[in-house]
Amino acid sequence: MQTVSGRRGTLPASPAKPKPKRKGPGRPEGASGVRETILDAAECLFANLGYAGTTLREVSDQARVTQALINYYFGSKYGLFEEVFLRRGVAVSEERLRNLEAVRQAGTASVGDIVRAFLLPTAALRTSEQGRHFLRLQARLHTEPPHISYALRDKAYGVSTERYVEALQEAMPHLSALQAHWRITLMVGTYLYAFSDSHRMEERVPEGQYQADDCQSLIEQVTGFVVGGISAAPQNLA
Amino acid sequence: MQTVSGRRGTLPASPAKPKPKRKGPGRPEGASGVRETILDAAECLFANLGYAGTTLREVSDQARVTQALINYYFGSKYGLFEEVFLRRGVAVSEERLRNLEAVRQAGTASVGDIVRAFLLPTAALRTSEQGRHFLRLQARLHTEPPHISYALRDKAYGVSTERYVEALQEAMPHLSALQAHWRITLMVGTYLYAFSDSHRMEERVPEGQYQADDCQSLIEQVTGFVVGGISAAPQNLA
DNA sequence: CCATTAATTAATCAACTCGTTAATTTATCG
DNA sequence: CGATAAATTAACGAGTTGATTAATTAATGG
């Protein structure tokens, strides 16, 4: 589709623009990329303002397109939201499954192996601005009303999370099914919060000790906590 | 403009009216209780739909008052939100401080003591429907945009959380200040998620094993996980 | 080279948003 | 009693909201 033939010589009344970014209506040459631009803008805004708090006009402004174009591409506001979330959500889920498969084939998986296999795909997202937007969006999705969140969460993460419960039961055979579910659930709650920047440690920790962009330290803190929590003795209530 | 003062005068010698619920305009006899009714309705809706997703009309409908009455009592939508959150938030925070003081005076506080002192006030809220609404609202507040959430979170929980960091450092002197902050932060993330019903274990756990209203089991699972996470051996980092 | 189709815009729409105002009803107090 | 203040309602208004439509431009395919 990338016919890179030169522009047509006859330019009606517009001045000669060497700029490849043509503005205005009309079918663009090749892929315009505007679709991804809209998704990026929406990802940022949905993450910061929530589903109801985001307006399509804000999205269109930030993406520098007209608002009608969003409905043209995604049909509706919810259609946009769906695609924003699933575009990264399914990728994360698939990577988790691949990671789990890898540690399983390498022998008996320890709790640490399982936790790292689960956390690494999302931890990697923290290295980019857009990735952090998605992580905030994801944390937010879990608090959105069911009719907005349930179907999406299930579609993206339903299967892979179930596999991790099974793997944990193999690693800790003395855990009941209910306990295994609980610990995976608590892991999810912990990392959602820790990776979403919705906490405010920056303001509470003595000067300069906390580096918000210290990704390595973040992963270690969270992994240590989660492994400790999952590995705790089942009736550890001293 | 409008008097937003709180408590009205003392209820006069109540003449034991059989029907204290008068409908229509005019000053009611004694305390009408409509203020709390509005707060309860708003608590439920803010929890389920978020700040932006809740309309004052829905609140007024559910509270069975006219929409203008909300502005009469609370000034603005945000004023209502503020009062909804703080009404229980400060109570929880104060109870946490009292609990911490109690375990400290009883001798050296263990990690389990600290965690239970922190979690019990919110766990108790799960026994009532309105309390569970508040817990969802609270979890949601942490994902709302800063201009909505930061001031409120700090006002309600700023001091008490800081005290718990100090207590944890006493209980685990080998932890650095940064690590202590992290572990308290991760405890918050974990319990916010676990107590807010934003997970969906009901649908994933084998039949009947999960009792959503089994408050005791919930507390045990979360407490065990958090104590294990906090007590985990700190990876060798500064 | 012309018909078709894809991409884009401006303009518009009906519904809904929060907040305000004037009016009304009643309790309370001097 | 009568004045005042409190509580409540109906109605409205200015501004947004998500979505639709008709028109416009250009690439593509036969």
Coordinates of C-alpha atoms (C1' of nucleotides) in Angstrom, one line a residue:
Chain A
M1 CA 0.0 0.0 0.0
Q2 CA 3.0 2.2 0.2
T3 CA 3.0 3.7 -3.3
V4 CA 5.6 6.3 -2.9
S5 CA 5.2 7.8 -6.3
G6 CA 5.7 11.5 -6.3
R7 CA 3.0 13.9 -5.7
R8 CA 1.0 15.0 -8.6
G9 CA 2.3 18.0 -10.2
T10 CA -0.8 20.0 -10.3
L11 CA -1.4 21.7 -7.0
P12 CA -4.5 23.7 -7.3
A13 CA -4.3 26.8 -5.1
S14 CA -2.2 25.6 -2.3
P15 CA 1.4 26.6 -2.0
A16 CA 4.1 24.0 -2.7
K17 CA 4.4 22.0 0.5
P18 CA 7.3 19.7 0.8
K19 CA 5.9 18.5 4.1
P20 CA 4.8 14.9 4.0
K21 CA 2.2 15.6 6.5
R22 CA -0.7 16.8 4.4
K23 CA -3.5 18.5 6.3
G24 CA -7.1 18.6 5.5
P25 CA -9.6 16.2 4.1
G26 CA -9.0 13.6 1.5
R27 CA -7.5 10.2 1.5
P28 CA -3.8 10.4 2.6
E29 CA -1.1 8.6 0.7
G30 CA -0.1 5.3 2.4
A31 CA -0.9 4.8 6.1
S32 CA -1.7 8.1 7.9
G33 CA -0.9 6.7 11.3
V34 CA -3.7 8.8 12.8
R35 CA -5.3 5.8 14.2
E36 CA -2.4 5.1 16.6
T37 CA -2.2 8.8 17.4
I38 CA -5.7 8.8 18.6
L39 CA -5.1 5.6 20.6
D40 CA -2.1 7.2 22.3
A41 CA -3.9 10.4 23.2
A42 CA -6.8 8.4 24.5
E43 CA -4.6 6.2 26.6
C44 CA -3.1 9.1 28.3
L45 CA -6.4 10.8 29.0
F46 CA -8.3 7.7 30.1
A47 CA -5.5 6.9 32.4
N48 CA -5.4 10.4 34.0
L49 CA -9.1 11.3 34.0
G50 CA -10.9 7.9 33.9
Y51 CA -13.5 6.8 31.4
A52 CA -16.3 9.1 32.4
G53 CA -13.9 12.0 33.0
T54 CA -12.5 11.9 29.6
T55 CA -14.2 13.7 26.7
L56 CA -13.9 12.8 23.1
R57 CA -13.1 16.5 22.4
E58 CA -10.1 16.4 24.7
V59 CA -8.9 13.3 22.9
S60 CA -9.4 14.8 19.5
D61 CA -7.6 18.0 20.5
Q62 CA -4.6 16.1 21.9
A63 CA -4.5 13.9 18.8
R64 CA -5.0 17.0 16.5
V65 CA -7.9 15.6 14.6
T66 CA -11.6 16.5 14.6
Q67 CA -13.8 14.8 17.0
A68 CA -15.9 13.1 14.4
L69 CA -12.9 11.2 13.3
I70 CA -12.9 9.3 16.5
N71 CA -16.3 8.0 15.9
Y72 CA -15.4 7.2 12.3
Y73 CA -12.6 4.9 13.5
F74 CA -13.9 3.5 16.7
G75 CA -17.6 3.8 16.5
S76 CA -18.2 5.1 20.0
K77 CA -16.4 6.2 23.1
Y78 CA -16.6 2.8 24.6
G79 CA -15.2 1.3 21.4
L80 CA -12.2 3.6 21.7
F81 CA -11.7 2.6 25.3
E82 CA -11.9 -1.0 24.5
E83 CA -9.2 -0.8 21.8
V84 CA -7.0 1.4 24.0
F85 CA -7.0 -1.2 26.7
L86 CA -6.9 -4.4 24.7
R87 CA -4.0 -3.3 22.4
R88 CA -1.6 -3.6 25.3
G89 CA -3.6 -5.8 27.6
V90 CA -3.6 -8.9 25.3
A91 CA 0.1 -8.4 24.6
V92 CA 0.9 -8.4 28.3
S93 CA -1.3 -11.4 28.9
E94 CA 0.4 -13.4 26.1
E95 CA 3.8 -12.5 27.3
R96 CA 2.9 -13.7 30.8
L97 CA 1.8 -17.0 29.4
R98 CA 5.0 -17.4 27.4
N99 CA 7.1 -16.5 30.5
L100 CA 5.3 -19.1 32.6
E101 CA 5.7 -21.7 30.0
A102 CA 9.5 -20.9 29.9
V103 CA 10.0 -21.3 33.7
R104 CA 8.0 -24.5 33.7
Q105 CA 10.0 -26.1 31.1
A106 CA 13.2 -25.1 32.9
G107 CA 12.2 -27.4 35.8
T108 CA 10.1 -26.9 38.9
A109 CA 9.0 -23.3 39.2
S110 CA 9.7 -21.6 42.5
V111 CA 7.4 -18.9 43.8
G112 CA 9.9 -16.3 42.9
D113 CA 10.0 -17.6 39.3
I114 CA 6.2 -17.4 39.0
V115 CA 6.1 -13.9 40.5
R116 CA 8.8 -12.6 38.2
A117 CA 7.3 -14.2 35.2
F118 CA 4.0 -12.5 36.0
L119 CA 5.4 -9.1 36.9
L120 CA 8.1 -8.6 34.3
P121 CA 5.9 -7.8 31.3
T122 CA 4.2 -4.9 33.1
A123 CA 7.4 -3.8 34.8
A124 CA 8.9 -3.4 31.4
L125 CA 6.1 -1.0 30.5
R126 CA 7.3 1.4 33.1
T127 CA 10.3 2.3 30.9
S128 CA 8.2 4.4 28.5
E129 CA 5.8 7.2 29.1
Q130 CA 3.0 5.6 27.1
G131 CA 3.6 2.4 29.1
R132 CA 3.1 4.2 32.4
H133 CA -0.1 5.7 31.1
F134 CA -1.3 2.2 30.3
L135 CA -0.4 1.0 33.8
R136 CA -2.4 3.8 35.3
L137 CA -5.3 3.0 33.0
Q138 CA -5.1 -0.6 34.0
A139 CA -5.2 0.2 37.7
R140 CA -8.1 2.5 37.1
L141 CA -10.0 -0.1 35.1
H142 CA -10.2 -2.3 38.1
T143 CA -12.2 0.3 40.0
E144 CA -14.5 1.2 37.1
P145 CA -18.1 0.0 37.3
P146 CA -18.6 -3.6 36.2
H147 CA -20.3 -2.8 33.0
I148 CA -17.2 -1.0 31.8
S149 CA -14.5 -3.2 33.2
Y150 CA -15.5 -6.8 33.7
A151 CA -15.7 -7.9 30.0
L152 CA -12.5 -6.2 29.2
R153 CA -10.5 -7.5 32.2
D154 CA -11.8 -11.0 31.5
K155 CA -11.0 -10.8 27.8
A156 CA -7.4 -9.7 28.4
Y157 CA -6.4 -11.4 31.6
G158 CA -9.0 -14.2 32.3
V159 CA -7.0 -17.1 30.9
S160 CA -3.5 -16.2 31.9
T161 CA -4.4 -15.4 35.5
E162 CA -6.0 -18.8 35.8
R163 CA -2.8 -20.4 34.6
Y164 CA -0.9 -18.7 37.3
V165 CA -3.2 -20.0 39.9
E166 CA -2.5 -23.5 38.7
A167 CA 1.2 -22.9 38.7
L168 CA 1.1 -21.6 42.2
Q169 CA -0.7 -24.6 43.4
E170 CA 2.0 -26.8 41.9
A171 CA 4.7 -24.7 43.6
M172 CA 2.9 -24.7 46.9
P173 CA 0.8 -28.0 47.0
H174 CA -0.2 -27.4 50.6
L175 CA -2.3 -24.4 49.6
S176 CA -6.0 -24.9 49.0
A177 CA -7.5 -23.7 45.8
L178 CA -9.1 -20.9 47.6
Q179 CA -5.9 -19.8 49.1
A180 CA -4.1 -19.9 45.8
H181 CA -6.7 -17.8 44.2
W182 CA -6.5 -15.3 47.1
R183 CA -2.7 -15.0 46.8
I184 CA -2.7 -14.4 43.1
T185 CA -5.5 -11.9 43.6
L186 CA -3.5 -10.1 46.3
M187 CA -0.4 -10.1 44.0
V188 CA -2.5 -8.3 41.4
G189 CA -3.8 -5.8 43.8
T190 CA -0.3 -5.0 45.0
Y191 CA 1.4 -4.6 41.7
L192 CA -1.5 -2.6 40.2
Y193 CA -1.1 -0.1 42.9
A194 CA 2.7 -0.1 43.0
F195 CA 3.1 0.3 39.2
S196 CA 0.4 2.9 38.7
D197 CA 2.1 5.8 40.4
S198 CA -1.2 6.4 42.3
H199 CA 0.7 6.3 45.6
R200 CA 2.7 9.4 46.6
M201 CA 5.9 8.3 48.1
E202 CA 7.7 11.1 46.4
E203 CA 6.3 13.5 48.9
R204 CA 6.7 11.5 52.0
V205 CA 10.2 10.0 51.8
P206 CA 13.2 11.9 53.0
E207 CA 14.9 14.1 50.4
G208 CA 16.1 12.4 47.3
Q209 CA 15.9 8.9 48.6
Y210 CA 13.1 8.0 46.3
Q211 CA 13.9 8.0 42.6
A212 CA 10.6 7.7 40.8
D213 CA 12.3 6.4 37.7
D214 CA 14.4 3.8 39.4
C215 CA 12.7 0.9 37.7
Q216 CA 15.1 -1.7 39.0
S217 CA 14.5 -0.8 42.6
L218 CA 10.8 -0.7 42.1
I219 CA 10.7 -4.2 40.8
E220 CA 12.9 -5.5 43.6
Q221 CA 10.7 -3.9 46.3
V222 CA 7.5 -5.2 44.8
T223 CA 8.8 -8.7 44.0
G224 CA 10.2 -9.1 47.5
F225 CA 6.9 -8.1 49.1
V226 CA 4.8 -10.3 46.8
V227 CA 7.0 -13.3 47.2
G228 CA 7.0 -12.9 50.9
G229 CA 3.3 -12.5 50.9
I230 CA 2.6 -15.5 48.8
S231 CA 5.1 -17.7 50.6
A232 CA 3.7 -16.8 54.0
A233 CA 2.6 -19.8 56.1
P234 CA -1.1 -20.3 55.5
Q235 CA -2.2 -19.7 59.0
N236 CA 0.4 -17.2 59.9
L237 CA -1.5 -15.2 62.4
A238 CA 0.8 -14.7 65.3
Chain B
M1 CA -24.4 32.4 49.9
Q2 CA -25.9 29.4 51.6
T3 CA -25.3 28.3 55.1
V4 CA -23.3 25.2 54.9
S5 CA -23.0 24.9 58.6
G6 CA -23.3 21.3 59.9
R7 CA -25.1 20.3 62.9
R8 CA -28.4 21.9 63.5
G9 CA -29.7 22.8 66.9
T10 CA -30.5 20.2 69.4
L11 CA -33.6 18.3 68.9
P12 CA -36.3 19.9 71.1
A13 CA -38.5 17.9 73.3
S14 CA -39.8 15.7 70.6
P15 CA -43.6 15.4 70.7
A16 CA -43.4 11.9 69.5
K17 CA -44.8 12.4 66.1
P18 CA -46.1 9.2 64.6
K19 CA -45.0 10.5 61.1
P20 CA -41.8 12.5 61.4
K21 CA -41.3 12.2 57.6
R22 CA -43.1 15.3 56.3
K23 CA -43.0 15.9 52.6
G24 CA -42.8 19.2 50.8
P25 CA -41.1 22.5 51.4
G26 CA -40.8 24.2 54.7
R27 CA -38.6 23.8 57.7
P28 CA -39.0 20.3 59.2
E29 CA -39.4 19.7 62.9
G30 CA -36.2 18.8 64.5
A31 CA -33.5 17.2 62.4
S32 CA -34.7 16.1 59.1
G33 CA -31.8 13.7 58.6
V34 CA -31.9 14.5 54.9
R35 CA -28.2 15.6 55.0
E36 CA -27.1 12.1 56.0
T37 CA -29.4 10.6 53.4
I38 CA -27.7 12.6 50.7
L39 CA -24.3 11.6 51.9
D40 CA -25.3 7.9 51.9
A41 CA -26.7 8.1 48.4
A42 CA -23.6 10.0 47.2
E43 CA -21.3 7.5 48.9
C44 CA -22.9 4.6 47.0
L45 CA -22.9 6.4 43.7
F46 CA -19.4 7.9 43.9
A47 CA -18.1 4.4 44.8
N48 CA -19.7 2.7 41.9
L49 CA -19.5 5.3 39.2
G50 CA -16.6 7.5 40.3
Y51 CA -16.5 11.2 40.7
A52 CA -16.9 12.3 37.1
G53 CA -19.3 9.4 36.4
T54 CA -21.8 10.4 39.1
T55 CA -24.3 13.1 38.4
L56 CA -26.0 15.2 41.1
R57 CA -29.3 14.2 39.6
E58 CA -28.7 10.6 40.3
V59 CA -27.7 11.5 43.8
S60 CA -30.8 13.6 44.3
D61 CA -33.0 10.9 42.9
Q62 CA -31.6 8.2 45.1
A63 CA -31.9 10.4 48.1
R64 CA -35.4 11.5 47.0
V65 CA -34.7 15.2 47.2
T66 CA -34.4 17.8 44.6
Q67 CA -31.1 18.5 43.0
A68 CA -30.9 22.0 44.3
L69 CA -30.9 20.8 47.8
I70 CA -27.5 19.2 47.3
N71 CA -26.0 22.5 46.4
Y72 CA -27.8 24.1 49.3
Y73 CA -26.1 21.7 51.7
F74 CA -22.8 21.1 50.2
G75 CA -22.1 24.1 47.9
S76 CA -20.9 22.1 44.9
K77 CA -20.3 18.6 43.6
Y78 CA -16.8 18.6 45.0
G79 CA -18.0 19.8 48.3
L80 CA -20.3 16.8 48.5
F81 CA -17.5 14.5 47.5
E82 CA -15.2 15.9 50.1
E83 CA -17.7 15.4 52.9
V84 CA -18.6 11.9 51.8
F85 CA -15.0 10.9 51.9
L86 CA -13.9 12.7 55.0
R87 CA -16.8 11.7 57.1
R88 CA -15.5 8.1 57.3
G89 CA -11.9 8.7 56.4
V90 CA -11.0 10.8 59.4
A91 CA -12.8 8.3 61.7
V92 CA -10.7 5.4 60.2
S93 CA -7.5 7.4 60.5
E94 CA -8.2 8.3 64.2
E95 CA -9.0 4.7 65.0
R96 CA -5.8 3.6 63.4
L97 CA -3.8 6.0 65.6
R98 CA -5.6 4.8 68.7
N99 CA -4.9 1.2 67.8
L100 CA -1.3 1.9 67.2
E101 CA -1.0 3.7 70.5
A102 CA -2.6 0.7 72.2
V103 CA -0.2 -1.9 70.9
R104 CA 2.7 0.2 71.6
Q105 CA 1.9 0.7 75.2
A106 CA 1.4 -3.1 75.5
G107 CA 5.1 -3.6 74.8
T108 CA 7.1 -4.0 71.7
A109 CA 4.9 -4.1 68.7
S110 CA 5.3 -7.0 66.3
V111 CA 4.7 -6.7 62.6
G112 CA 1.5 -8.6 63.0
D113 CA 0.4 -6.2 65.7
I114 CA 1.1 -3.2 63.5
V115 CA -0.7 -4.7 60.4
R116 CA -3.7 -5.7 62.4
A117 CA -3.9 -2.3 64.1
F118 CA -3.9 -0.7 60.6
L119 CA -6.3 -3.1 58.9
L120 CA -8.9 -3.6 61.5
P121 CA -10.7 -0.3 61.3
T122 CA -11.3 -0.8 57.6
A123 CA -12.0 -4.5 57.8
A124 CA -14.8 -3.6 60.3
L125 CA -16.4 -1.4 57.6
R126 CA -17.0 -4.5 55.5
T127 CA -19.8 -5.6 57.8
S128 CA -22.2 -3.0 56.5
E129 CA -23.4 -2.2 53.0
Q130 CA -22.5 1.5 53.4
G131 CA -19.1 0.6 54.8
R132 CA -18.4 -1.5 51.7
H133 CA -19.4 1.4 49.5
F134 CA -16.9 3.6 51.3
L135 CA -14.2 1.0 50.8
R136 CA -14.8 1.0 47.1
L137 CA -14.9 4.8 47.1
Q138 CA -11.6 4.8 48.9
A139 CA -10.0 2.5 46.4
R140 CA -11.3 4.6 43.6
L141 CA -10.0 7.8 45.2
H142 CA -6.5 6.5 44.8
T143 CA -6.9 6.3 41.1
E144 CA -8.7 9.6 40.6
P145 CA -6.7 12.5 39.2
P146 CA -4.5 14.4 41.7
H147 CA -6.6 17.5 41.8
I148 CA -9.4 15.5 43.1
S149 CA -7.6 13.0 45.3
Y150 CA -4.4 14.3 46.7
A151 CA -5.7 16.9 49.1
L152 CA -8.3 14.6 50.5
R153 CA -6.0 11.6 50.9
D154 CA -3.5 13.7 52.7
K155 CA -6.1 15.3 54.9
A156 CA -7.5 12.0 56.0
Y157 CA -4.5 9.7 56.1
G158 CA -1.3 11.7 55.9
V159 CA -0.5 11.8 59.5
S160 CA -1.5 8.3 60.5
T161 CA 0.3 6.6 57.7
E162 CA 3.5 8.4 58.6
R163 CA 3.1 7.1 62.2
Y164 CA 2.8 3.5 60.9
V165 CA 6.1 3.9 58.9
E166 CA 7.8 5.0 62.1
A167 CA 6.3 2.0 64.0
L168 CA 7.4 -0.4 61.4
Q169 CA 11.0 1.0 61.5
E170 CA 11.0 0.3 65.2
A171 CA 9.7 -3.2 64.7
M172 CA 12.2 -3.9 61.9
P173 CA 15.2 -1.7 62.6
H174 CA 17.2 -3.3 59.8
L175 CA 14.9 -1.7 57.3
S176 CA 15.9 1.5 55.7
A177 CA 13.5 4.4 55.7
L178 CA 12.9 3.9 52.1
Q179 CA 12.1 0.3 52.5
A180 CA 9.8 1.0 55.4
H181 CA 7.9 3.5 53.3
W182 CA 7.7 1.0 50.4
R183 CA 6.3 -1.8 52.6
I184 CA 3.6 0.4 54.2
T185 CA 2.7 1.7 50.7
L186 CA 2.4 -1.9 49.4
M187 CA 0.3 -2.8 52.4
V188 CA -2.1 0.0 51.4
G189 CA -2.2 -1.1 47.8
T190 CA -3.0 -4.6 48.8
Y191 CA -5.8 -3.9 51.3
L192 CA -7.4 -1.3 49.1
Y193 CA -7.8 -3.8 46.4
A194 CA -8.7 -6.7 48.6
F195 CA -11.4 -4.8 50.6
S196 CA -12.9 -3.0 47.7
D197 CA -14.6 -5.9 45.9
S198 CA -13.0 -4.8 42.7
H199 CA -11.5 -8.2 42.2
R200 CA -13.7 -11.0 40.9
M201 CA -12.9 -14.1 42.8
E202 CA -16.5 -15.0 43.0
E203 CA -16.6 -16.0 39.4
R204 CA -13.2 -17.8 39.3
V205 CA -13.2 -20.0 42.4
P206 CA -14.7 -23.5 42.4
E207 CA -18.4 -23.6 43.4
G208 CA -19.2 -22.2 46.8
Q209 CA -15.7 -22.1 48.1
Y210 CA -15.7 -18.4 48.2
Q211 CA -18.1 -16.6 50.5
A212 CA -18.1 -13.0 49.7
D213 CA -19.4 -12.1 53.2
D214 CA -16.9 -14.2 55.1
C215 CA -15.3 -11.3 56.7
Q216 CA -13.2 -13.3 59.1
S217 CA -11.6 -15.3 56.3
L218 CA -10.9 -12.2 54.3
I219 CA -9.1 -10.6 57.1
E220 CA -7.0 -13.7 57.7
Q221 CA -6.0 -14.0 54.0
V222 CA -5.1 -10.3 53.7
T223 CA -3.3 -10.1 57.0
G224 CA -1.3 -13.2 56.3
F225 CA -0.2 -12.0 52.9
V226 CA 0.7 -8.5 54.2
V227 CA 2.6 -9.7 57.2
G228 CA 4.5 -12.1 55.0
G229 CA 5.3 -9.3 52.5
I230 CA 6.4 -6.8 55.1
S231 CA 8.4 -9.4 57.0
A232 CA 10.2 -10.6 53.9
A233 CA 14.0 -10.5 54.1
P234 CA 15.1 -7.3 52.5
Q235 CA 17.1 -7.8 49.4
N236 CA 20.5 -6.3 49.9
L237 CA 19.8 -2.8 48.7
A238 CA 20.4 0.5 50.3
Chain C
dC1 C1' -9.6 8.5 -17.1
dC2 C1' -13.5 7.8 -14.6
dA3 C1' -16.2 5.7 -10.9
dT4 C1' -15.5 4.1 -6.4
dT5 C1' -14.0 4.2 -2.0
dA6 C1' -11.3 6.0 2.1
dA7 C1' -10.3 9.8 5.0
dT8 C1' -11.3 14.1 6.9
dT9 C1' -13.8 18.4 8.2
dA10 C1' -17.4 21.7 9.7
dA11 C1' -21.7 22.1 11.4
dT12 C1' -25.3 20.5 13.9
dC13 C1' -28.3 17.9 17.4
dA14 C1' -30.7 16.4 21.3
dA15 C1' -29.7 15.2 25.7
dC16 C1' -27.5 16.2 29.7
dT17 C1' -24.3 18.8 33.0
dC18 C1' -23.9 21.7 37.3
dG19 C1' -25.2 25.6 39.4
dT20 C1' -28.4 29.6 40.5
dT21 C1' -32.7 32.0 41.5
dA22 C1' -37.1 33.1 43.0
dA23 C1' -40.8 31.4 45.4
dT24 C1' -43.0 28.7 49.0
dT25 C1' -43.7 26.5 53.3
dT26 C1' -42.9 26.0 58.0
dA27 C1' -40.4 26.1 62.6
dT28 C1' -38.5 29.0 66.0
dC29 C1' -37.9 33.0 68.9
dG30 C1' -38.5 37.6 70.5
Chain D
dC1 C1' -48.6 37.0 67.6
dG2 C1' -45.3 38.4 63.9
dA3 C1' -40.7 38.7 62.1
dT4 C1' -37.0 36.0 60.8
dA5 C1' -34.5 32.2 59.4
dA6 C1' -34.3 27.4 57.7
dA7 C1' -35.6 24.0 54.4
dT8 C1' -37.4 22.7 50.2
dT9 C1' -39.2 23.0 45.4
dA10 C1' -39.8 24.1 40.5
dA11 C1' -37.8 26.3 36.8
dC12 C1' -34.2 27.8 34.2
dG13 C1' -29.6 28.9 31.9
dA14 C1' -25.2 28.6 30.1
dG15 C1' -22.1 25.3 28.8
dT16 C1' -20.8 20.3 27.5
dT17 C1' -21.5 15.8 26.0
dG18 C1' -21.4 11.9 22.5
dA19 C1' -23.0 11.2 18.2
dT20 C1' -24.6 12.1 13.3
dT21 C1' -24.7 14.2 8.7
dA22 C1' -23.5 16.3 4.5
dA23 C1' -19.9 18.0 2.1
dT24 C1' -15.1 17.7 0.5
dT25 C1' -10.7 15.9 -0.9
dA26 C1' -7.8 12.6 -2.6
dA27 C1' -6.0 7.8 -3.5
dT28 C1' -7.2 3.5 -5.9
dG29 C1' -8.8 0.1 -9.2
dG30 C1' -10.9 -1.2 -13.5

